[in-house]
Coordinates of C-alpha atoms in Angstrom, one line a residue:
Chain A
X1 CA 0.1 -0.1 0.3
X2 CA 1.3 3.3 -1.1
X3 CA 1.6 6.3 1.4
X4 CA 1.1 9.0 -0.7
X5 CA 3.3 12.0 0.8
X6 CA 2.8 15.2 -0.2
X7 CA 5.7 17.3 1.6
X8 CA 3.9 20.8 2.2
X9 CA 7.1 23.3 3.1
X10 CA 4.6 25.6 5.4
X11 CA 6.7 29.1 6.4
X12 CA 6.0 28.6 10.5
X13 CA 5.3 32.4 11.4
X14 CA 7.6 33.0 13.7
X15 CA 9.9 30.0 13.6
X16 CA 13.3 30.0 11.9
X17 CA 12.9 27.1 9.5
X18 CA 10.3 25.9 7.6
X19 CA 8.4 22.6 8.7
X20 CA 8.0 19.7 5.8
X21 CA 4.4 18.3 6.9
X22 CA 3.1 14.8 5.7
X23 CA -0.3 14.5 4.2
X24 CA -1.4 11.1 4.4
X25 CA -4.2 9.7 1.9
X26 CA -6.5 7.5 3.9
X27 CA -9.6 7.4 1.8
X28 CA -10.6 8.3 -1.6
X29 CA -14.3 8.0 -2.8
X30 CA -15.1 8.6 -6.7
X31 CA -18.2 7.9 -8.5
X32 CA -18.5 7.2 -11.9
X33 CA -21.5 5.6 -13.8
X34 CA -21.1 2.3 -16.7
X35 CA -23.4 4.5 -19.0
X36 CA -25.8 0.9 -19.0
X37 CA -28.4 -0.7 -17.4
X38 CA -26.9 -3.2 -14.7
X39 CA -29.0 -6.3 -14.3
X40 CA -28.0 -6.7 -10.3
X41 CA -29.3 -10.0 -9.9
X42 CA -27.3 -11.3 -12.9
X43 CA -24.3 -9.6 -11.0
X44 CA -25.1 -10.7 -7.9
X45 CA -25.3 -14.8 -8.9
X46 CA -22.3 -15.0 -11.4
X47 CA -19.8 -12.5 -9.9
X48 CA -17.3 -12.5 -7.1
X49 CA -17.0 -11.4 -3.9
X50 CA -20.7 -9.7 -4.5
X51 CA -22.8 -9.4 -1.9
X52 CA -26.9 -8.0 -2.7
X53 CA -28.5 -6.4 -0.7
X54 CA -31.1 -2.8 -0.5
X55 CA -31.3 -3.0 -4.1
X56 CA -27.4 -2.4 -4.8
X57 CA -24.5 -4.8 -5.4
X58 CA -21.7 -4.2 -3.3
X59 CA -18.6 -5.3 -5.0
X60 CA -15.1 -5.7 -3.3
X61 CA -11.9 -5.5 -5.1
X62 CA -9.2 -7.4 -3.4
X63 CA -6.5 -5.1 -5.5
X64 CA -6.9 -2.2 -5.0
X65 CA -8.7 -2.9 -1.6
X66 CA -12.1 -1.0 -2.6
X67 CA -15.4 -2.0 -2.1
X68 CA -17.8 -0.4 -4.7
X69 CA -21.6 0.0 -4.5
X70 CA -23.6 -0.4 -7.9
X71 CA -27.0 0.9 -8.6
X72 CA -29.1 -1.1 -11.5
X73 CA -29.2 2.5 -12.9
X74 CA -25.5 1.9 -13.8
X75 CA -24.4 4.4 -10.7
X76 CA -21.3 2.9 -9.0
X77 CA -19.6 4.5 -6.2
X78 CA -16.5 3.3 -4.6
X79 CA -14.7 3.8 -1.7
X80 CA -11.4 2.6 0.3
X81 CA -8.6 3.4 -2.5
X82 CA -6.0 4.4 -0.5
X83 CA -4.8 6.8 -3.8
X84 CA -6.2 8.7 -6.1
X85 CA -4.3 6.7 -9.0
X86 CA -5.4 3.6 -6.9
X87 CA -9.1 4.8 -7.0
X88 CA -8.8 5.2 -11.2
X89 CA -7.3 1.8 -11.1
X90 CA -10.1 0.6 -8.9
X91 CA -12.8 1.9 -10.9
X92 CA -11.3 0.4 -14.5
X93 CA -11.2 -3.0 -12.9
X94 CA -14.5 -2.6 -11.8
X95 CA -16.0 -1.6 -15.3
X96 CA -13.5 -4.5 -16.8
X97 CA -15.4 -7.0 -13.8
X98 CA -18.9 -6.0 -15.5
X99 CA -17.7 -6.2 -19.4
X100 CA -16.7 -9.7 -18.6
X101 CA -20.3 -10.5 -16.9
X102 CA -21.0 -9.4 -20.4
X103 CA -22.6 -5.8 -19.7
X104 CA -21.9 -3.1 -21.9
X105 CA -20.4 -1.3 -20.0
X106 CA -18.9 2.4 -20.8
X107 CA -16.9 4.2 -17.7
X108 CA -18.0 7.7 -18.0
X109 CA -18.5 10.6 -15.7
X110 CA -15.8 9.8 -13.0
X111 CA -15.1 12.3 -10.6
X112 CA -13.3 11.9 -7.1
X113 CA -15.7 12.8 -4.2
X114 CA -13.9 13.1 -1.5
X115 CA -10.3 12.7 -0.5
X116 CA -9.8 11.6 3.5
X117 CA -6.1 12.4 4.4
X118 CA -4.6 13.0 7.9
X119 CA -1.5 14.8 9.1
X120 CA 0.3 15.9 11.9
X121 CA 1.6 19.6 12.7
X122 CA 4.0 18.7 15.2
X123 CA 3.1 20.9 17.9
X124 CA 0.0 20.6 20.5
X125 CA -3.3 23.2 19.8
X126 CA -4.7 25.0 22.2
X127 CA -8.4 24.2 21.7
X128 CA -9.6 27.5 23.6
X129 CA -7.5 29.5 22.1
X130 CA -8.2 28.4 18.6
X131 CA -11.6 27.9 19.0
X132 CA -11.8 32.6 19.6
X133 CA -9.5 32.6 16.2
X134 CA -12.4 32.0 13.7
X135 CA -16.7 32.1 13.4
X136 CA -15.7 28.9 11.3
X137 CA -14.6 27.0 14.0
X138 CA -17.0 25.0 16.1
X139 CA -15.2 23.0 19.5
X140 CA -17.8 21.1 21.3
X141 CA -15.7 19.3 24.1
X142 CA -19.0 17.5 25.2
X143 CA -19.7 15.9 21.8
X144 CA -15.9 15.7 20.1
X145 CA -13.1 15.9 21.7
X146 CA -11.3 17.6 17.8
X147 CA -12.3 21.4 16.5
X148 CA -14.4 20.9 13.2
X149 CA -12.9 23.6 11.3
X150 CA -14.7 24.3 8.0
X151 CA -13.4 26.3 5.0
X152 CA -15.9 27.4 3.1
X153 CA -13.8 28.2 0.1
X154 CA -12.0 24.6 -1.1
X155 CA -15.1 22.8 0.7
X156 CA -13.1 21.3 3.4
X157 CA -13.8 20.4 7.1
X158 CA -10.3 19.5 9.2
X159 CA -10.9 18.2 12.6
X160 CA -7.8 19.0 14.9
X161 CA -6.8 17.5 17.6
X162 CA -5.4 18.7 20.6
X163 CA -1.9 16.4 19.9
X164 CA -2.2 18.6 16.5
X165 CA -3.2 15.6 14.3
X166 CA -5.7 16.6 11.8
X167 CA -8.1 14.8 9.7
X168 CA -9.1 16.7 6.0
X169 CA -12.2 15.8 4.2
X170 CA -12.6 17.4 0.8
X171 CA -13.0 16.9 -2.4
X172 CA -9.8 16.7 -4.0
X173 CA -5.6 16.4 -2.9
X174 CA -5.3 20.2 -4.3
X175 CA -8.0 21.1 -2.0
X176 CA -6.4 19.2 0.6
X177 CA -3.3 20.8 0.7
X178 CA -4.2 24.3 0.2
X179 CA -6.4 24.3 2.9
X180 CA -3.9 22.8 5.2
X181 CA -1.8 25.9 4.2
X182 CA -4.9 28.0 5.0
X183 CA -5.3 26.3 8.7
X184 CA -1.5 26.6 9.3
X185 CA -1.1 30.5 10.6
X186 CA -4.3 29.8 12.8
X187 CA -3.1 26.6 14.4
X188 CA 0.5 28.1 15.0
X189 CA -1.6 31.1 16.5
X190 CA -2.8 28.4 19.2
X191 CA -0.1 26.6 19.5
X192 CA 0.3 25.4 22.8
X193 CA 3.7 27.4 25.2
X194 CA 5.1 25.5 27.5
X195 CA 2.8 24.5 30.1
X196 CA 2.1 27.5 33.2
X197 CA 4.2 29.9 31.1
X198 CA 1.7 32.2 32.1
X199 CA 1.1 32.3 35.7
X200 CA -1.6 34.6 36.5
X201 CA -2.7 34.2 40.0
X202 CA -7.0 33.9 39.6
X203 CA -7.9 33.9 43.3
Chain B
X1 CA -64.1 81.7 31.8
X2 CA -64.2 82.7 28.1
X3 CA -61.5 81.7 26.6
X4 CA -59.7 83.9 23.4
X5 CA -56.8 81.1 22.6
X6 CA -56.2 77.3 23.5
X7 CA -53.9 77.8 27.0
X8 CA -55.5 78.5 29.9
X9 CA -54.7 81.5 31.6
X10 CA -55.3 83.3 34.4
X11 CA -57.2 87.0 33.6
X12 CA -55.9 89.1 35.8
X13 CA -52.7 87.8 35.3
X14 CA -51.9 86.8 32.1
X15 CA -48.3 85.5 32.2
X16 CA -48.3 83.7 35.7
X17 CA -47.5 80.1 35.5
X18 CA -50.6 77.5 36.4
X19 CA -50.1 75.0 38.8
X20 CA -51.9 71.8 38.3
X21 CA -53.3 70.4 41.4
X22 CA -54.0 66.5 40.7
X23 CA -55.9 65.0 43.2
X24 CA -59.0 67.9 42.4
X25 CA -58.2 68.0 38.7
X26 CA -57.6 71.8 38.9
X27 CA -55.6 74.6 37.4
X28 CA -54.7 77.1 39.5
X29 CA -52.6 80.5 39.5
X30 CA -50.0 81.1 41.5
X31 CA -50.5 84.4 41.4
X32 CA -53.8 85.3 43.1
X33 CA -54.9 81.5 43.5
X34 CA -57.8 81.9 41.1
X35 CA -59.1 78.5 39.7
X36 CA -59.0 78.7 36.3
X37 CA -59.6 75.6 34.7
X38 CA -60.9 72.4 36.5
X39 CA -61.6 69.2 35.6
X40 CA -58.4 68.6 34.1
X41 CA -58.3 64.8 32.6
X42 CA -55.0 62.9 33.9
X43 CA -53.2 61.2 31.8
X44 CA -51.4 59.4 33.7
X45 CA -51.5 55.6 34.1
X46 CA -54.5 54.3 35.7
X47 CA -52.5 50.7 36.9
X48 CA -48.7 50.5 38.8
X49 CA -47.0 47.5 37.6
X50 CA -44.3 46.2 39.7
X51 CA -40.9 44.5 38.2
X52 CA -41.7 41.5 40.4
X53 CA -44.9 40.9 38.9
X54 CA -44.9 38.5 35.7
X55 CA -47.7 36.6 36.3
X56 CA -50.4 38.9 36.8
X57 CA -51.7 40.5 33.7
X58 CA -50.9 44.1 33.4
X59 CA -53.8 46.6 33.6
X60 CA -51.9 48.8 31.7
X61 CA -52.3 47.0 28.3
X62 CA -55.5 47.0 26.1
X63 CA -54.5 43.6 24.2
X64 CA -52.1 40.8 24.9
X65 CA -48.5 42.6 24.3
X66 CA -47.2 42.0 20.5
X67 CA -45.6 38.0 20.3
X68 CA -42.5 38.3 17.2
X69 CA -43.0 35.0 16.9
X70 CA -47.0 35.2 16.0
X71 CA -45.4 37.1 13.2
X72 CA -48.8 39.8 12.7
X73 CA -51.0 36.5 13.5
X74 CA -51.8 37.9 17.1
X75 CA -53.8 41.0 15.2
X76 CA -56.6 39.2 13.8
X77 CA -59.5 38.2 15.3
X78 CA -62.1 35.4 16.1
X79 CA -65.9 34.7 17.0
X80 CA -65.7 33.4 20.0
X81 CA -67.3 30.1 21.6
X82 CA -71.5 31.1 21.8
X83 CA -72.7 31.4 25.5
X84 CA -76.5 32.2 25.2
X85 CA -79.2 30.3 23.9
X86 CA -79.1 32.4 20.7
X87 CA -75.7 30.6 20.0
X88 CA -77.0 26.9 19.5
X89 CA -79.3 25.0 17.3
X90 CA -81.8 23.0 17.9
X91 CA -80.6 19.6 18.2
X92 CA -78.1 21.8 20.7
X93 CA -75.1 21.9 18.9
X94 CA -73.3 25.5 18.5
X95 CA -74.7 27.4 15.3
X96 CA -71.2 28.8 14.4
X97 CA -69.1 26.5 14.7
X98 CA -65.4 28.0 14.9
X99 CA -62.9 26.2 12.8
X100 CA -59.7 27.1 13.9
X101 CA -58.0 26.2 10.5
X102 CA -53.8 26.0 12.0
X103 CA -51.0 25.3 9.0
X104 CA -48.7 22.8 10.4
X105 CA -46.0 25.7 11.1
X106 CA -48.1 27.1 13.4
X107 CA -48.7 23.8 15.2
X108 CA -45.1 22.6 15.0
X109 CA -44.7 25.7 16.7
X110 CA -47.4 26.0 19.1
X111 CA -45.9 22.1 20.3
X112 CA -42.4 23.4 20.4
X113 CA -43.7 26.7 22.8
X114 CA -45.2 24.0 25.0
X115 CA -42.1 21.2 25.0
X116 CA -39.1 24.7 25.9
X117 CA -41.6 26.1 28.7
X118 CA -41.5 22.0 30.3
X119 CA -37.9 21.4 29.7
X120 CA -37.5 24.6 31.3
X121 CA -39.3 24.0 34.5
X122 CA -37.0 20.8 34.8
X123 CA -34.5 22.6 34.2
X124 CA -35.2 25.6 36.7
X125 CA -34.8 28.2 33.9
X126 CA -36.0 31.6 33.8
X127 CA -38.6 32.9 32.0
X128 CA -36.3 34.9 29.8
X129 CA -34.4 31.7 28.7
X130 CA -37.9 30.5 27.6
X131 CA -38.6 33.6 25.9
X132 CA -35.1 33.0 23.8
X133 CA -35.2 29.7 23.2
X134 CA -38.9 29.7 21.6
X135 CA -37.2 32.7 20.0
X136 CA -34.3 30.9 18.3
X137 CA -37.0 28.2 17.4
X138 CA -38.9 30.4 15.4
X139 CA -35.7 31.7 13.4
X140 CA -35.1 28.1 12.8
X141 CA -38.1 27.1 12.1
X142 CA -39.3 29.9 10.1
X143 CA -36.4 30.2 7.7
X144 CA -36.5 26.0 7.6
X145 CA -32.9 26.0 8.6
X146 CA -33.0 22.2 9.3
X147 CA -35.1 20.4 7.6
X148 CA -34.9 16.9 8.5
X149 CA -33.8 16.7 12.4
X150 CA -36.5 15.8 14.9
X151 CA -38.1 18.3 15.9
X152 CA -37.2 17.4 19.8
X153 CA -33.7 17.2 19.1
X154 CA -34.4 20.7 17.8
X155 CA -36.2 22.3 20.6
X156 CA -33.5 21.0 23.1
X157 CA -31.2 22.4 20.6
X158 CA -32.8 25.9 21.1
X159 CA -32.6 25.3 24.5
X160 CA -29.0 24.6 24.7
X161 CA -28.7 28.1 23.4
X162 CA -30.4 29.9 24.7
X163 CA -28.7 28.7 28.6
X164 CA -25.7 30.0 27.4
X165 CA -26.6 33.5 26.1
X166 CA -27.8 33.9 29.1
X167 CA -24.7 33.1 30.5
X168 CA -26.1 30.0 33.0
X169 CA -25.4 27.2 30.3
X170 CA -26.6 23.6 31.2
X171 CA -24.3 21.0 29.6
X172 CA -25.7 18.4 26.7
X173 CA -25.9 16.1 29.0
X174 CA -28.5 17.6 31.6
X175 CA -29.9 18.8 28.5
X176 CA -30.7 15.5 27.1
X177 CA -32.2 13.9 30.4
X178 CA -34.5 16.6 30.9
X179 CA -35.3 16.5 26.7
X180 CA -37.5 13.9 25.4
X181 CA -36.1 10.3 26.0
X182 CA -35.4 9.6 22.0
X183 CA -33.2 12.0 21.5
X184 CA -29.9 11.6 22.2
X185 CA -27.0 14.0 23.1
X186 CA -25.2 13.4 19.7
X187 CA -28.8 14.4 17.8
X188 CA -28.5 17.6 19.9
X189 CA -24.9 17.9 19.2
X190 CA -25.7 17.9 15.9
X191 CA -29.2 20.0 15.6
X192 CA -26.5 22.4 17.4
X193 CA -24.1 22.7 15.1
X194 CA -26.1 24.2 12.2
X195 CA -28.1 26.2 14.3
X196 CA -24.6 27.7 15.3
X197 CA -23.6 28.0 11.8
X198 CA -26.9 29.7 11.4
X199 CA -26.9 32.2 14.0
X200 CA -23.2 33.1 14.1
X201 CA -23.8 34.1 10.3
X202 CA -26.7 36.1 10.9
X203 CA -26.2 37.8 14.1
X204 CA -23.4 40.1 15.8
X205 CA -20.4 38.3 16.6
X206 CA -21.1 38.6 20.3
X207 CA -24.1 36.3 20.5
X208 CA -22.5 34.9 23.4
X209 CA -22.0 31.1 21.4
X210 CA -18.1 30.3 22.7
X211 CA -17.6 27.1 24.0
X212 CA -18.8 26.6 27.6
X213 CA -16.0 25.9 29.8
X214 CA -16.0 24.2 32.9
X215 CA -15.3 27.3 35.0
X216 CA -19.2 27.9 34.2
X217 CA -19.9 24.7 36.0
X218 CA -18.3 24.3 38.7
X219 CA -20.4 27.7 40.7
X220 CA -24.1 25.2 39.7
X221 CA -22.3 22.4 41.1
X222 CA -21.0 23.0 44.1
X223 CA -23.9 25.1 45.5
X224 CA -25.7 21.6 44.6
X225 CA -22.9 19.9 46.8
X226 CA -23.8 22.2 49.2
X227 CA -19.6 23.0 49.6
X228 CA -18.4 26.2 50.8
X229 CA -17.1 29.1 48.9
X230 CA -13.7 28.4 50.1
X231 CA -13.9 25.0 48.1
X232 CA -15.9 26.9 45.2
X233 CA -12.8 29.2 44.7
X234 CA -10.3 26.4 44.6
X235 CA -12.4 24.4 42.3
X236 CA -12.5 27.7 40.1
X237 CA -9.0 28.0 40.1
X238 CA -8.0 24.7 39.5
X239 CA -10.2 24.9 36.5
X240 CA -8.7 27.9 35.0
X241 CA -5.1 26.6 35.3
X242 CA -6.3 23.2 33.5
X243 CA -6.7 25.2 30.2
X244 CA -2.8 25.6 30.2
X245 CA -2.5 21.6 30.7
X246 CA -2.5 20.0 27.4
X247 CA -2.9 16.3 28.5
X248 CA -6.6 17.9 29.7
X249 CA -8.0 19.9 26.8
X250 CA -9.9 17.4 24.9
X251 CA -11.6 16.1 28.0
X252 CA -15.2 16.7 28.7
X253 CA -15.9 19.7 31.0
X254 CA -17.6 17.6 32.9
X255 CA -15.4 15.5 34.0
X256 CA -12.6 18.6 34.2
X257 CA -15.2 20.7 36.6
X258 CA -15.7 17.1 38.3
X259 CA -12.0 16.3 39.2
X260 CA -11.1 19.8 40.4
X261 CA -14.4 19.6 42.6
X262 CA -12.7 16.7 44.1
X263 CA -9.2 17.8 44.1
X264 CA -10.7 20.8 46.0
X265 CA -12.9 18.7 48.3
X266 CA -9.7 17.4 48.9
X267 CA -7.1 19.8 49.6
X268 CA -9.6 21.9 52.4
X269 CA -10.4 18.9 53.9
X270 CA -12.5 19.5 56.9
X271 CA -15.4 17.2 56.4
X272 CA -15.7 18.7 52.7
X273 CA -15.3 15.4 51.9
X274 CA -16.9 14.0 48.7
X275 CA -16.6 10.9 47.3
X276 CA -15.9 10.9 43.6
X277 CA -19.6 8.7 43.0
X278 CA -21.3 11.8 44.6
X279 CA -19.7 14.5 43.0
X280 CA -19.4 12.4 39.0
X281 CA -23.3 12.3 39.7
X282 CA -24.1 15.9 40.5
X283 CA -21.8 16.7 37.3
X284 CA -22.8 13.5 35.3
X285 CA -19.5 11.7 34.9
X286 CA -18.4 8.8 36.0
X287 CA -16.5 7.4 38.7
X288 CA -13.5 5.8 37.0
X289 CA -13.3 9.5 34.7
X290 CA -12.9 11.3 37.7
X291 CA -10.1 9.0 39.0
X292 CA -8.7 8.7 35.7
X293 CA -8.4 12.6 35.3
X294 CA -6.9 13.3 38.4
X295 CA -4.4 10.8 37.8
X296 CA -3.7 13.4 35.3
X297 CA -3.4 16.1 37.2
X298 CA -1.1 15.1 40.1
X299 CA 1.7 15.3 38.8
X300 CA 1.6 19.0 38.2
X301 CA -0.8 19.0 40.9
X302 CA 1.8 22.1 42.8
X303 CA 1.3 24.4 39.8
X304 CA -2.3 23.7 39.6
X305 CA -3.1 25.0 42.8
X306 CA -2.3 28.9 44.0
X307 CA 1.2 29.4 44.9
X308 CA 0.5 30.6 48.2
X309 CA -2.2 27.3 49.3
X310 CA -1.4 25.5 52.0
X311 CA -3.4 22.4 52.4
X312 CA -5.5 21.6 55.6
X313 CA -5.5 18.5 57.0

């Protein structure tokens, strides 16, 4: 399984040397249509690694490890790919599979809809400070330990945890890197200084 | 006493100011004491209303106060129910049937208002919180911001936001305990996020929707546990210092508050001891959670406590 390393050089605003943040893509969701109606029953009876439930067929590929949900209309959703290239390869494999079962398949309208990736900014983030920095940040410790940062411009949601790990959900890899660069200054401002750095007597 | 102009004045002293006698309703000339005008109508208020008099009817009003959530529907009039014999027909049924046609939206709003009131009673919340929650629900319902979610969850989320806006935040656990049994904290949380987004974008930044910190909860939990002021102060201090500790930031504010109270009780001693179970029950945190959090706190205990603090055995 390839780990897709996108090294971003971000200039930490007050740091001496730039830091490289490695972004690992965990999941790529894509969808396409086969441009033909698919007889799900025939597919379920003759296909390999196939489950038929709730009016859809769930087809699991072994390499690249992906699962596809196939509707009778021909629209297919693939999830589980570990990189964008793998997603494309998997989509084509599925179409080939369907072709072998004598469906007149033509892969069309292929698009990557969702890319889930993780990264770590290598410093601890102070949630209370972070929350005040932008209106787009929603932090409810009672519900979720992480703060949700919705960057509308890139259509990305980043979930930021105190340890510095971030989960990024975005429509494309490009958006992922752009939103990380966008968000990094906020995180840097909300960096945890040495614990108990400000000794204010609150009594 | 003929008047050439509209203004009253004494004939012999036209420039003298007139004194108004409220009790008799007279206008009296200040120079000679002549009663110039009588039967002056007092335009002051007939009834007095006091600030703590919320429940009793305000006699100075003619008709009910305008309800912003009704959007002008309360201005219309309806024909009332039949009282005398003329209102009923031969078979004893009323001649005029008041068909109260209520749209689904109004029905939902009416039901929501009732729910909010019930919830507020269980939470011992003020009238202002009820009004705020009803207003929020009205905004949300009018703009159809939350379409698919169950109404109970929306109502609970409105209640949550209203409490927070009035600076008496209630935790999600408390709200879900008081709301309809089918609403989970997750549902309320989801609705809260959606409503918050809408409110934040439409209102000024000072809408008071910052996240609830543990310090807001300390006050309430301490008084529930009947703890003295010094314990409260100490717990407050600890909780504020905890914000500087990275290992404890992601924790549930309930458990942080509970651990702070436990530590404070422990440090002050003197019969303030409460078991972790007691504190947990009041705060909505499990006993084990409190113990785990305290384990994380004890290494830096000296930094969490105020510098001039002496442990009283």
